[in-house]
mmCIF file of C-alpha atoms and ligand atoms in Angstrom:
data_model
loop_
_atom_site.group_PDB
_atom_site.id
_atom_site.type_symbol
_atom_site.label_atom_id
_atom_site.label_comp_id
_atom_site.label_asym_id
_atom_site.label_seq_id
_atom_site.Cartn_x
_atom_site.Cartn_y
_atom_site.Cartn_z
ATOM 1 C CA MET A 1 157.565 141.056 84.559
ATOM 2 C CA PRO A 2 159.279 140.770 80.993
ATOM 3 C CA LEU A 3 162.251 141.923 80.283
ATOM 4 C CA PRO A 4 163.092 145.313 78.622
ATOM 5 C CA THR A 5 164.726 143.931 75.117
ATOM 6 C CA ILE A 6 166.338 147.105 74.273
ATOM 7 C CA GLU A 7 165.803 150.826 75.859
ATOM 8 C CA TRP A 8 167.431 154.517 76.116
ATOM 9 C CA GLU A 9 169.146 155.025 79.653
ATOM 10 C CA GLY A 10 169.708 159.073 81.038
ATOM 11 C CA ASN A 11 168.990 162.272 79.227
ATOM 12 C CA LEU A 12 170.660 163.119 75.705
ATOM 13 C CA GLU A 13 174.248 162.329 76.790
ATOM 14 C CA GLY A 14 172.899 158.676 77.784
ATOM 15 C CA ARG A 15 172.762 155.434 76.107
ATOM 16 C CA VAL A 16 171.390 152.382 74.367
ATOM 17 C CA ARG A 17 171.138 149.263 76.876
ATOM 18 C CA LEU A 18 170.161 145.860 74.870
ATOM 19 C CA ILE A 19 170.180 142.349 75.256
ATOM 20 C CA ASP A 20 172.720 140.839 73.368
ATOM 21 C CA GLN A 21 170.070 138.279 71.729
ATOM 22 C CA THR A 22 173.129 136.458 69.727
ATOM 23 C CA ARG A 23 174.268 135.255 73.587
ATOM 24 C CA LEU A 24 171.218 133.361 73.880
ATOM 25 C CA PRO A 25 170.005 131.383 75.287
ATOM 26 C CA THR A 26 173.413 130.543 77.190
ATOM 27 C CA GLU A 27 174.032 133.652 78.361
ATOM 28 C CA LEU A 28 171.918 136.985 79.392
ATOM 29 C CA LYS A 29 173.429 139.542 79.381
ATOM 30 C CA TYR A 30 172.483 143.381 78.433
ATOM 31 C CA ILE A 31 175.256 145.570 76.492
ATOM 32 C CA TYR A 32 175.699 148.966 76.335
ATOM 33 C CA CYS A 33 175.857 151.340 72.817
ATOM 34 C CA GLU A 34 177.608 154.434 73.675
ATOM 35 C CA ASP A 35 177.751 155.593 69.946
ATOM 36 C CA LEU A 36 176.169 155.451 66.159
ATOM 37 C CA LYS A 37 178.514 152.500 64.904
ATOM 38 C CA SER A 38 178.038 150.397 67.559
ATOM 39 C CA ILE A 39 174.120 150.579 67.171
ATOM 40 C CA TRP A 40 174.470 149.847 63.452
ATOM 41 C CA HIS A 41 176.654 147.183 64.475
ATOM 42 C CA ALA A 42 174.101 145.790 66.566
ATOM 43 C CA ILE A 43 171.278 145.879 64.139
ATOM 44 C CA LYS A 44 173.454 144.510 61.583
ATOM 45 C CA THR A 45 175.365 141.401 63.496
ATOM 46 C CA LEU A 46 171.494 140.491 65.562
ATOM 47 C CA MET A 47 172.443 141.642 69.013
ATOM 48 C CA VAL A 48 169.348 143.548 68.468
ATOM 49 C CA ARG A 49 166.555 142.044 65.895
ATOM 50 C CA GLY A 50 163.003 141.167 65.305
ATOM 51 C CA ALA A 51 160.693 144.299 63.094
ATOM 52 C CA PRO A 52 160.072 146.620 66.341
ATOM 53 C CA ALA A 53 162.797 146.172 68.141
ATOM 54 C CA ILE A 54 164.928 147.282 65.235
ATOM 55 C CA GLY A 55 162.380 150.318 65.082
ATOM 56 C CA ILE A 56 163.232 151.063 68.526
ATOM 57 C CA ALA A 57 167.353 150.517 67.974
ATOM 58 C CA ALA A 58 166.467 152.971 64.991
ATOM 59 C CA VAL A 59 165.180 155.914 67.403
ATOM 60 C CA THR A 60 167.522 155.520 69.323
ATOM 61 C CA GLY A 61 170.604 155.196 67.339
ATOM 62 C CA VAL A 62 169.576 158.597 65.938
ATOM 63 C CA LEU A 63 169.879 159.857 69.811
ATOM 64 C CA LEU A 64 173.545 158.267 69.514
ATOM 65 C CA GLY A 65 174.032 159.837 66.183
ATOM 66 C CA ILE A 66 172.856 163.626 67.112
ATOM 67 C CA LYS A 67 174.964 163.097 70.861
ATOM 68 C CA ASP A 68 178.099 163.775 68.667
ATOM 69 C CA ILE A 69 176.560 166.849 67.004
ATOM 70 C CA HIS A 70 177.496 170.282 68.463
ATOM 71 C CA VAL A 71 176.315 172.992 66.669
ATOM 72 C CA ASP A 72 173.838 175.572 66.665
ATOM 73 C CA ASP A 73 173.473 176.134 63.317
ATOM 74 C CA ALA A 74 169.936 174.233 62.298
ATOM 75 C CA GLU A 75 171.268 174.413 58.704
ATOM 76 C CA VAL A 76 174.424 172.180 59.582
ATOM 77 C CA PHE A 77 172.484 170.164 62.126
ATOM 78 C CA PHE A 78 169.912 168.869 59.721
ATOM 79 C CA LYS A 79 172.205 168.160 56.962
ATOM 80 C CA GLU A 80 174.157 166.201 60.011
ATOM 81 C CA LEU A 81 170.810 164.488 61.308
ATOM 82 C CA LYS A 82 170.450 163.327 57.606
ATOM 83 C CA ASN A 83 174.009 161.509 57.347
ATOM 84 C CA VAL A 84 172.864 159.759 60.806
ATOM 85 C CA THR A 85 169.125 158.772 59.295
ATOM 86 C CA ASN A 86 171.334 157.286 55.965
ATOM 87 C CA TYR A 87 173.936 155.357 58.083
ATOM 88 C CA LEU A 88 171.217 153.699 60.218
ATOM 89 C CA ALA A 89 169.608 153.059 56.968
ATOM 90 C CA THR A 90 172.083 151.014 55.525
ATOM 91 C CA SER A 91 172.043 148.414 58.684
ATOM 92 C CA ARG A 92 169.262 146.259 57.499
ATOM 93 C CA PRO A 93 166.872 146.344 54.496
ATOM 94 C CA THR A 94 163.593 144.830 55.100
ATOM 95 C CA ALA A 95 161.984 145.228 58.343
ATOM 96 C CA VAL A 96 159.853 148.816 57.421
ATOM 97 C CA ASN A 97 159.945 149.155 61.322
ATOM 98 C CA LEU A 98 163.281 150.437 61.004
ATOM 99 C CA PHE A 99 162.861 153.295 58.127
ATOM 100 C CA TRP A 100 159.262 154.067 60.040
ATOM 101 C CA GLY A 101 161.496 155.163 63.021
ATOM 102 C CA LEU A 102 164.045 157.038 61.093
ATOM 103 C CA SER A 103 160.732 158.708 59.523
ATOM 104 C CA ARG A 104 159.218 159.447 62.202
ATOM 105 C CA MET A 105 162.632 160.840 64.098
ATOM 106 C CA GLU A 106 163.234 163.006 60.594
ATOM 107 C CA ARG A 107 159.240 164.706 61.184
ATOM 108 C CA VAL A 108 159.749 165.715 64.286
ATOM 109 C CA ALA A 109 162.772 167.644 63.224
ATOM 110 C CA GLN A 110 161.393 168.996 60.608
ATOM 111 C CA GLU A 111 157.934 170.042 62.340
ATOM 112 C CA ASN A 112 159.984 171.839 64.844
ATOM 113 C CA GLN A 113 162.621 173.834 62.126
ATOM 114 C CA GLY A 114 162.548 177.227 63.742
ATOM 115 C CA LYS A 115 163.175 176.571 67.055
ATOM 116 C CA PRO A 116 166.974 176.159 68.337
ATOM 117 C CA VAL A 117 168.877 172.795 68.193
ATOM 118 C CA HIS A 118 169.040 172.341 71.896
ATOM 119 C CA GLU A 119 165.431 171.943 71.558
ATOM 120 C CA ILE A 120 165.094 170.118 68.753
ATOM 121 C CA LYS A 121 167.346 167.747 70.343
ATOM 122 C CA GLU A 122 165.264 167.437 73.239
ATOM 123 C CA LEU A 123 162.145 166.733 70.926
ATOM 124 C CA LEU A 124 163.876 163.668 69.214
ATOM 125 C CA LEU A 125 164.774 162.410 73.053
ATOM 126 C CA GLN A 126 161.185 162.625 73.829
ATOM 127 C CA GLU A 127 159.834 161.063 70.885
ATOM 128 C CA ALA A 128 162.223 157.792 70.693
ATOM 129 C CA ILE A 129 161.179 157.545 74.926
ATOM 130 C CA ASP A 130 157.393 157.926 73.091
ATOM 131 C CA VAL A 131 158.220 155.190 70.709
ATOM 132 C CA GLN A 132 159.756 152.676 73.086
ATOM 133 C CA ASN A 133 156.547 153.164 75.190
ATOM 134 C CA GLU A 134 153.961 153.041 72.301
ATOM 135 C CA ASP A 135 155.559 149.398 71.279
ATOM 136 C CA LYS A 136 154.564 148.545 74.566
ATOM 137 C CA SER A 137 151.330 149.285 75.101
ATOM 138 C CA ILE A 138 150.961 147.963 71.340
ATOM 139 C CA CYS A 139 151.895 144.499 71.706
ATOM 140 C CA ARG A 140 149.581 144.051 74.854
ATOM 141 C CA LYS A 141 146.729 145.053 72.584
ATOM 142 C CA ILE A 142 148.022 142.803 69.850
ATOM 143 C CA GLY A 143 147.550 140.163 72.348
ATOM 144 C CA GLU A 144 144.274 141.415 73.711
ATOM 145 C CA ASN A 145 143.193 141.001 69.702
ATOM 146 C CA GLY A 146 144.476 137.765 68.789
ATOM 147 C CA VAL A 147 143.720 135.870 72.288
ATOM 148 C CA LYS A 148 140.773 134.690 70.829
ATOM 149 C CA TYR A 149 142.325 132.415 68.096
ATOM 150 C CA ILE A 150 143.797 130.448 70.585
ATOM 151 C CA LYS A 151 141.699 127.969 72.075
ATOM 152 C CA ASP A 152 141.905 125.074 74.886
ATOM 153 C CA GLY A 153 143.626 122.271 74.221
ATOM 154 C CA ASP A 154 145.346 123.846 71.111
ATOM 155 C CA GLY A 155 148.480 123.634 69.547
ATOM 156 C CA VAL A 156 150.381 126.599 67.673
ATOM 157 C CA LEU A 157 152.906 126.356 65.731
ATOM 158 C CA THR A 158 155.267 129.525 65.130
ATOM 159 C CA HIS A 159 158.308 130.402 63.262
ATOM 160 C CA CYS A 160 161.373 132.304 64.174
ATOM 161 C CA ASN A 161 160.744 134.788 66.952
ATOM 162 C CA ALA A 162 158.419 137.313 67.287
ATOM 163 C CA GLY A 163 158.428 137.751 71.382
ATOM 164 C CA GLY A 164 159.350 139.940 73.716
ATOM 165 C CA LEU A 165 162.870 139.779 72.473
ATOM 166 C CA ALA A 166 161.247 141.266 68.899
ATOM 167 C CA THR A 167 159.920 144.369 70.552
ATOM 168 C CA ALA A 168 160.068 146.227 73.616
ATOM 169 C CA ASP A 169 159.083 143.606 75.970
ATOM 170 C CA TYR A 170 155.872 141.570 75.016
ATOM 171 C CA GLY A 171 155.861 140.643 71.751
ATOM 172 C CA THR A 172 153.965 140.672 68.917
ATOM 173 C CA ALA A 173 152.972 136.624 67.631
ATOM 174 C CA LEU A 174 153.834 135.567 71.386
ATOM 175 C CA ALA A 175 151.795 138.229 72.765
ATOM 176 C CA VAL A 176 148.988 136.532 72.049
ATOM 177 C CA MET A 177 150.215 133.385 73.314
ATOM 178 C CA PHE A 178 151.295 135.346 76.637
ATOM 179 C CA LYS A 179 147.848 136.740 76.933
ATOM 180 C CA ALA A 180 146.373 133.123 76.103
ATOM 181 C CA ASN A 181 148.730 132.176 79.387
ATOM 182 C CA GLU A 182 147.816 134.342 81.346
ATOM 183 C CA GLN A 183 143.658 133.722 80.654
ATOM 184 C CA GLY A 184 144.621 130.587 82.109
ATOM 185 C CA LYS A 185 144.496 128.718 78.395
ATOM 186 C CA LYS A 186 145.738 125.279 78.556
ATOM 187 C CA PHE A 187 147.673 124.811 74.701
ATOM 188 C CA LYS A 188 150.881 123.577 73.541
ATOM 189 C CA VAL A 189 153.462 125.920 70.968
ATOM 190 C CA TYR A 190 155.550 123.856 68.337
ATOM 191 C CA ALA A 191 158.885 126.095 67.874
ATOM 192 C CA ASP A 192 160.210 125.889 64.755
ATOM 193 C CA GLU A 193 164.297 126.087 65.329
ATOM 194 C CA THR A 194 164.367 128.561 61.981
ATOM 195 C CA ARG A 195 167.413 128.126 60.187
ATOM 196 C CA PRO A 196 170.264 129.232 59.714
ATOM 197 C CA LEU A 197 170.207 131.589 63.027
ATOM 198 C CA LEU A 198 168.210 129.899 65.054
ATOM 199 C CA GLN A 199 166.001 132.270 66.652
ATOM 200 C CA GLY A 200 163.474 129.507 67.199
ATOM 201 C CA ALA A 201 165.434 127.068 69.080
ATOM 202 C CA ARG A 202 167.527 129.863 70.416
ATOM 203 C CA LEU A 203 164.892 132.764 71.760
ATOM 204 C CA THR A 204 161.241 131.866 70.534
ATOM 205 C CA THR A 205 161.835 128.451 73.207
ATOM 206 C CA TRP A 206 163.518 130.629 75.962
ATOM 207 C CA GLU A 207 160.967 133.279 76.271
ATOM 208 C CA LEU A 208 157.914 130.644 76.398
ATOM 209 C CA MET A 209 159.830 128.627 78.970
ATOM 210 C CA HIS A 210 160.282 131.266 81.178
ATOM 211 C CA ALA A 211 156.959 132.365 81.056
ATOM 212 C CA GLY A 212 156.065 129.095 81.809
ATOM 213 C CA ILE A 213 154.023 128.037 78.717
ATOM 214 C CA ASP A 214 154.369 124.355 77.309
ATOM 215 C CA VAL A 215 156.832 124.401 74.419
ATOM 216 C CA THR A 216 157.899 121.936 71.737
ATOM 217 C CA LEU A 217 161.022 122.553 69.567
ATOM 218 C CA ILE A 218 160.772 121.373 66.153
ATOM 219 C CA CYS A 219 163.144 121.009 63.018
ATOM 220 C CA ASP A 220 162.079 123.447 60.341
ATOM 221 C CA ASN A 221 161.823 120.429 57.872
ATOM 222 C CA MET A 222 158.987 118.911 60.599
ATOM 223 C CA ALA A 223 156.531 121.219 60.378
ATOM 224 C CA ALA A 224 154.457 119.315 57.504
ATOM 225 C CA HIS A 225 154.868 115.982 59.730
ATOM 226 C CA VAL A 226 153.388 117.619 62.965
ATOM 227 C CA MET A 227 150.708 119.350 61.073
ATOM 228 C CA LYS A 228 149.635 116.128 59.705
ATOM 229 C CA LEU A 229 149.485 114.203 63.091
ATOM 230 C CA GLY A 230 146.555 116.712 64.058
ATOM 231 C CA LYS A 231 149.016 119.087 66.537
ATOM 232 C CA ILE A 232 148.525 122.267 65.081
ATOM 233 C CA GLN A 233 145.693 124.059 65.043
ATOM 234 C CA CYS A 234 146.694 127.525 64.574
ATOM 235 C CA VAL A 235 149.992 128.820 63.386
ATOM 236 C CA ILE A 236 150.827 132.288 64.366
ATOM 237 C CA VAL A 237 153.713 134.353 63.116
ATOM 238 C CA GLY A 238 155.312 138.114 63.132
ATOM 239 C CA ALA A 239 156.100 140.278 60.238
ATOM 240 C CA ASP A 240 158.717 142.296 59.041
ATOM 241 C CA ARG A 241 156.792 144.543 56.658
ATOM 242 C CA ILE A 242 153.748 144.208 55.189
ATOM 243 C CA ALA A 243 152.629 145.696 51.683
ATOM 244 C CA ALA A 244 149.217 147.690 50.821
ATOM 245 C CA ASN A 245 147.322 144.094 49.934
ATOM 246 C CA GLY A 246 148.472 142.006 52.859
ATOM 247 C CA ASP A 247 151.232 140.081 51.605
ATOM 248 C CA ALA A 248 153.684 139.635 54.188
ATOM 249 C CA ALA A 249 157.310 139.217 54.703
ATOM 250 C CA ASN A 250 158.548 137.633 57.398
ATOM 251 C CA LYS A 251 161.682 135.244 58.413
ATOM 252 C CA ILE A 252 162.920 132.577 55.841
ATOM 253 C CA GLY A 253 160.804 129.352 55.822
ATOM 254 C CA THR A 254 157.705 131.532 56.894
ATOM 255 C CA TYR A 255 155.856 131.652 53.352
ATOM 256 C CA GLY A 256 156.545 127.615 53.446
ATOM 257 C CA VAL A 257 154.571 126.868 56.359
ATOM 258 C CA SER A 258 151.621 129.206 55.066
ATOM 259 C CA ILE A 259 151.834 126.360 52.302
ATOM 260 C CA LEU A 260 151.315 123.997 54.936
ATOM 261 C CA ALA A 261 149.178 125.284 57.025
ATOM 262 C CA LYS A 262 146.568 125.540 53.681
ATOM 263 C CA GLU A 263 146.927 121.958 52.848
ATOM 264 C CA HIS A 264 145.829 120.989 56.164
ATOM 265 C CA GLY A 265 143.175 123.396 56.277
ATOM 266 C CA ILE A 266 145.036 125.022 59.412
ATOM 267 C CA PRO A 267 144.595 128.905 60.111
ATOM 268 C CA PHE A 268 147.520 131.082 59.548
ATOM 269 C CA TYR A 269 147.344 134.234 61.620
ATOM 270 C CA VAL A 270 150.476 136.928 61.176
ATOM 271 C CA ALA A 271 150.409 139.324 64.310
ATOM 272 C CA ALA A 272 151.765 142.904 63.747
ATOM 273 C CA PRO A 273 151.950 146.334 64.629
ATOM 274 C CA VAL A 274 150.830 149.189 62.131
ATOM 275 C CA SER A 275 154.126 150.339 61.869
ATOM 276 C CA THR A 276 155.108 147.023 60.322
ATOM 277 C CA PHE A 277 152.516 147.802 57.507
ATOM 278 C CA ASP A 278 154.698 149.936 53.900
ATOM 279 C CA LEU A 279 151.179 151.518 52.576
ATOM 280 C CA THR A 280 153.468 152.807 49.701
ATOM 281 C CA ILE A 281 153.999 149.389 47.987
ATOM 282 C CA THR A 282 150.874 147.554 46.636
ATOM 283 C CA SER A 283 152.107 144.175 46.935
ATOM 284 C CA GLY A 284 154.610 142.043 48.565
ATOM 285 C CA ASP A 285 156.554 141.670 45.173
ATOM 286 C CA GLU A 286 158.466 145.142 45.835
ATOM 287 C CA ILE A 287 159.767 144.004 49.851
ATOM 288 C CA PRO A 288 163.207 144.510 49.427
ATOM 289 C CA ILE A 289 164.820 140.598 50.891
ATOM 290 C CA GLU A 290 167.770 140.964 53.094
ATOM 291 C CA GLU A 291 170.488 137.927 51.976
ATOM 292 C CA ARG A 292 172.891 137.427 54.452
ATOM 293 C CA SER A 293 176.567 135.977 54.586
ATOM 294 C CA SER A 294 177.213 132.256 53.348
ATOM 295 C CA GLU A 295 179.105 131.697 57.050
ATOM 296 C CA GLU A 296 175.505 131.563 58.008
ATOM 297 C CA VAL A 297 174.678 128.392 56.635
ATOM 298 C CA THR A 298 178.119 126.934 55.956
ATOM 299 C CA CYS A 299 179.247 127.554 59.057
ATOM 300 C CA GLY A 300 176.645 128.336 61.833
ATOM 301 C CA PHE A 301 177.953 128.873 65.548
ATOM 302 C CA GLY A 302 181.526 128.557 64.036
ATOM 303 C CA LYS A 303 180.621 124.827 63.311
ATOM 304 C CA ARG A 304 181.388 124.243 59.694
ATOM 305 C CA THR A 305 178.810 122.124 58.004
ATOM 306 C CA ALA A 306 179.646 122.253 54.172
ATOM 307 C CA PRO A 307 182.345 122.111 52.069
ATOM 308 C CA GLU A 308 185.035 125.204 52.085
ATOM 309 C CA GLY A 309 183.730 127.294 48.490
ATOM 310 C CA ILE A 310 180.124 125.927 47.998
ATOM 311 C CA LYS A 311 177.954 128.624 46.377
ATOM 312 C CA VAL A 312 175.434 129.607 49.127
ATOM 313 C CA PHE A 313 172.131 131.340 48.420
ATOM 314 C CA ASN A 314 170.867 132.769 52.223
ATOM 315 C CA PRO A 315 167.721 135.137 51.363
ATOM 316 C CA ALA A 316 166.753 136.118 55.693
ATOM 317 C CA PHE A 317 163.188 136.388 54.583
ATOM 318 C CA ASP A 318 160.274 135.642 52.388
ATOM 319 C CA VAL A 319 156.956 136.830 51.620
ATOM 320 C CA THR A 320 153.701 135.050 52.228
ATOM 321 C CA PRO A 321 150.912 135.928 49.717
ATOM 322 C CA ALA A 322 147.954 137.652 51.564
ATOM 323 C CA LYS A 323 145.665 134.451 49.915
ATOM 324 C CA ASN A 324 147.523 132.458 52.370
ATOM 325 C CA ILE A 325 146.722 134.266 55.651
ATOM 326 C CA THR A 326 143.717 133.854 57.295
ATOM 327 C CA ALA A 327 144.156 137.394 59.200
ATOM 328 C CA ILE A 328 146.312 139.873 60.309
ATOM 329 C CA ILE A 329 146.331 140.907 64.037
ATOM 330 C CA THR A 330 147.089 144.363 64.972
ATOM 331 C CA GLU A 331 146.546 146.802 67.790
ATOM 332 C CA LYS A 332 143.910 148.402 65.467
ATOM 333 C CA GLY A 333 141.725 145.665 64.950
ATOM 334 C CA VAL A 334 142.158 142.147 63.018
ATOM 335 C CA ILE A 335 142.532 142.119 59.302
ATOM 336 C CA GLU A 336 140.090 139.159 58.042
ATOM 337 C CA SER A 337 140.887 137.910 54.683
ATOM 338 C CA PRO A 338 143.545 140.201 53.931
ATOM 339 C CA SER A 339 143.209 142.166 50.887
ATOM 340 C CA THR A 340 143.887 145.904 49.969
ATOM 341 C CA GLU A 341 140.259 146.751 50.725
ATOM 342 C CA ASN A 342 140.668 144.781 53.899
ATOM 343 C CA VAL A 343 143.982 146.508 54.631
ATOM 344 C CA GLN A 344 142.487 150.013 54.413
ATOM 345 C CA LYS A 345 138.758 148.938 56.388
ATOM 346 C CA ILE A 346 141.294 148.549 59.865
ATOM 347 C CA LEU A 347 144.159 151.081 58.860
ATOM 348 C CA GLY A 348 142.531 153.831 56.968
ATOM 349 C CA GLN A 349 143.988 154.720 53.608
HETATM 350 O O1 LIG Z 429 166.421 138.411 61.497
HETATM 351 P P1 LIG Z 429 165.119 138.966 62.266
HETATM 352 O O2 LIG Z 429 165.525 137.629 63.426
HETATM 353 O O3 LIG Z 429 165.368 140.372 62.871
HETATM 354 O O4 LIG Z 429 163.791 138.366 61.563
HETATM 355 C C1 LIG Z 429 162.958 138.528 62.482
HETATM 356 C C2 LIG Z 429 161.613 137.915 62.267
HETATM 357 O O5 LIG Z 429 161.476 137.389 61.075
HETATM 358 C C3 LIG Z 429 160.111 137.945 62.879
HETATM 359 O O6 LIG Z 429 159.274 136.933 62.723
HETATM 360 C C4 LIG Z 429 159.604 139.383 62.728
HETATM 361 O O7 LIG Z 429 160.567 140.617 62.597
HETATM 362 C C5 LIG Z 429 158.648 139.930 63.568
HETATM 363 S S1 LIG Z 429 159.046 140.674 65.204
HETATM 364 C C6 LIG Z 429 158.215 141.331 65.745
#
C-alpha cells in the first residue's frame, strides 16, 4: 500500500499530518501542522511539494486557518476566510493546484453563505476530505489511462518527482509506472537527479525502489547521452500548470528534456490531473515561474559549491511547449497532440 503523503487528521479542531520530504531519502518522518503559519512554511520550504499535494496542503491549510476564526457573524467569517486564502496563496506561485484548492474552498463557503458559520465550517471540512480522497482515485485513473504507453522492455525517463509524494499517495507520471509494474510489465526507469533540490535523486528513486521497479539514477546532464545510447523509449513527467493550449510548466529542466526527446524521436508524455490545467491562460507564456533562493544552487544541502557573492539565477520551473508533447494523460482521458482544440475535446470548455 502506498504511504499517505498528506492528510487531515480529526475533526475541525484537527491537524495536518505530512511526510517531511526534505528529510528523504535518509529519514521517513511525519510532521504535524497545527496552525496556518506552519502549513504555509511546509509548502514554502518543500516539506510538502508537487502540484496535487500542494493542492491538498491548500485545502487542509484553509481548515487550519478557520480553526482560529471564532465568530458567529458570517460577514466577519467571510472576511477572515479571505485573509486565510490570500495568505496561503503567497506560499508558491507556479503550481495552479494551490489556487484551485483555495478556490474550491471559497466556492463552498460562498454557495452556503446563508447558513450558520459552524455549518459552513463543517462543509469546508468535508470539501477538504473530498479533495484528498478524489486525488487518490484520480491518480489511479491516470495510471490506467497511461499504462499503454509503457511496453515490455522499455526504458522510461522521468524528471523531478511526480510520484505518490507529489500527490495524496500514488502519483501522476509515476502512477503510469506503478500501473505498468502491477500489470507485470518489465521496464527500466531512468530518473534525472533534478538539480538543485534533487527531487529525482532523493524522492523518485526512493519511491520506485520501494515499489520494486528497476530504476537507475542519472545526473541531469546525462539524459542526452542516455537517449543516444538507445536506452529510452519514452519520457513521462508531471506538470505544475498547463495552459489552455497544452503548454506545460514543470520542474526546471523539463523543457530541455523535451527538446532532447524530440531530437531523438522519443515520445514525450505529461501526466497530470484536470486540476493542473489553467484554462484562464491561453499559453505557457502567462505561467508565473517561481524563483527561489540562490543558496539552493550555491550551498545545496549545506555544502558550499560556488564562491560567496556569485550572482545566481534560480528559476524553479520551465515551460514545455505543446508542440514538444506527444500526449497529456489525464483522468478524463488522453489529449493526443495537445492544442487548444484537443485540450477542449477532452476537458470541455
Ligand atoms: O518544486 P516541486 O518539487 O514542487 O516541483 C514539483 C514538480 O515539478 C512535479 O513534477 C510536478 O509538481 C508534478 S507532481 C505530480
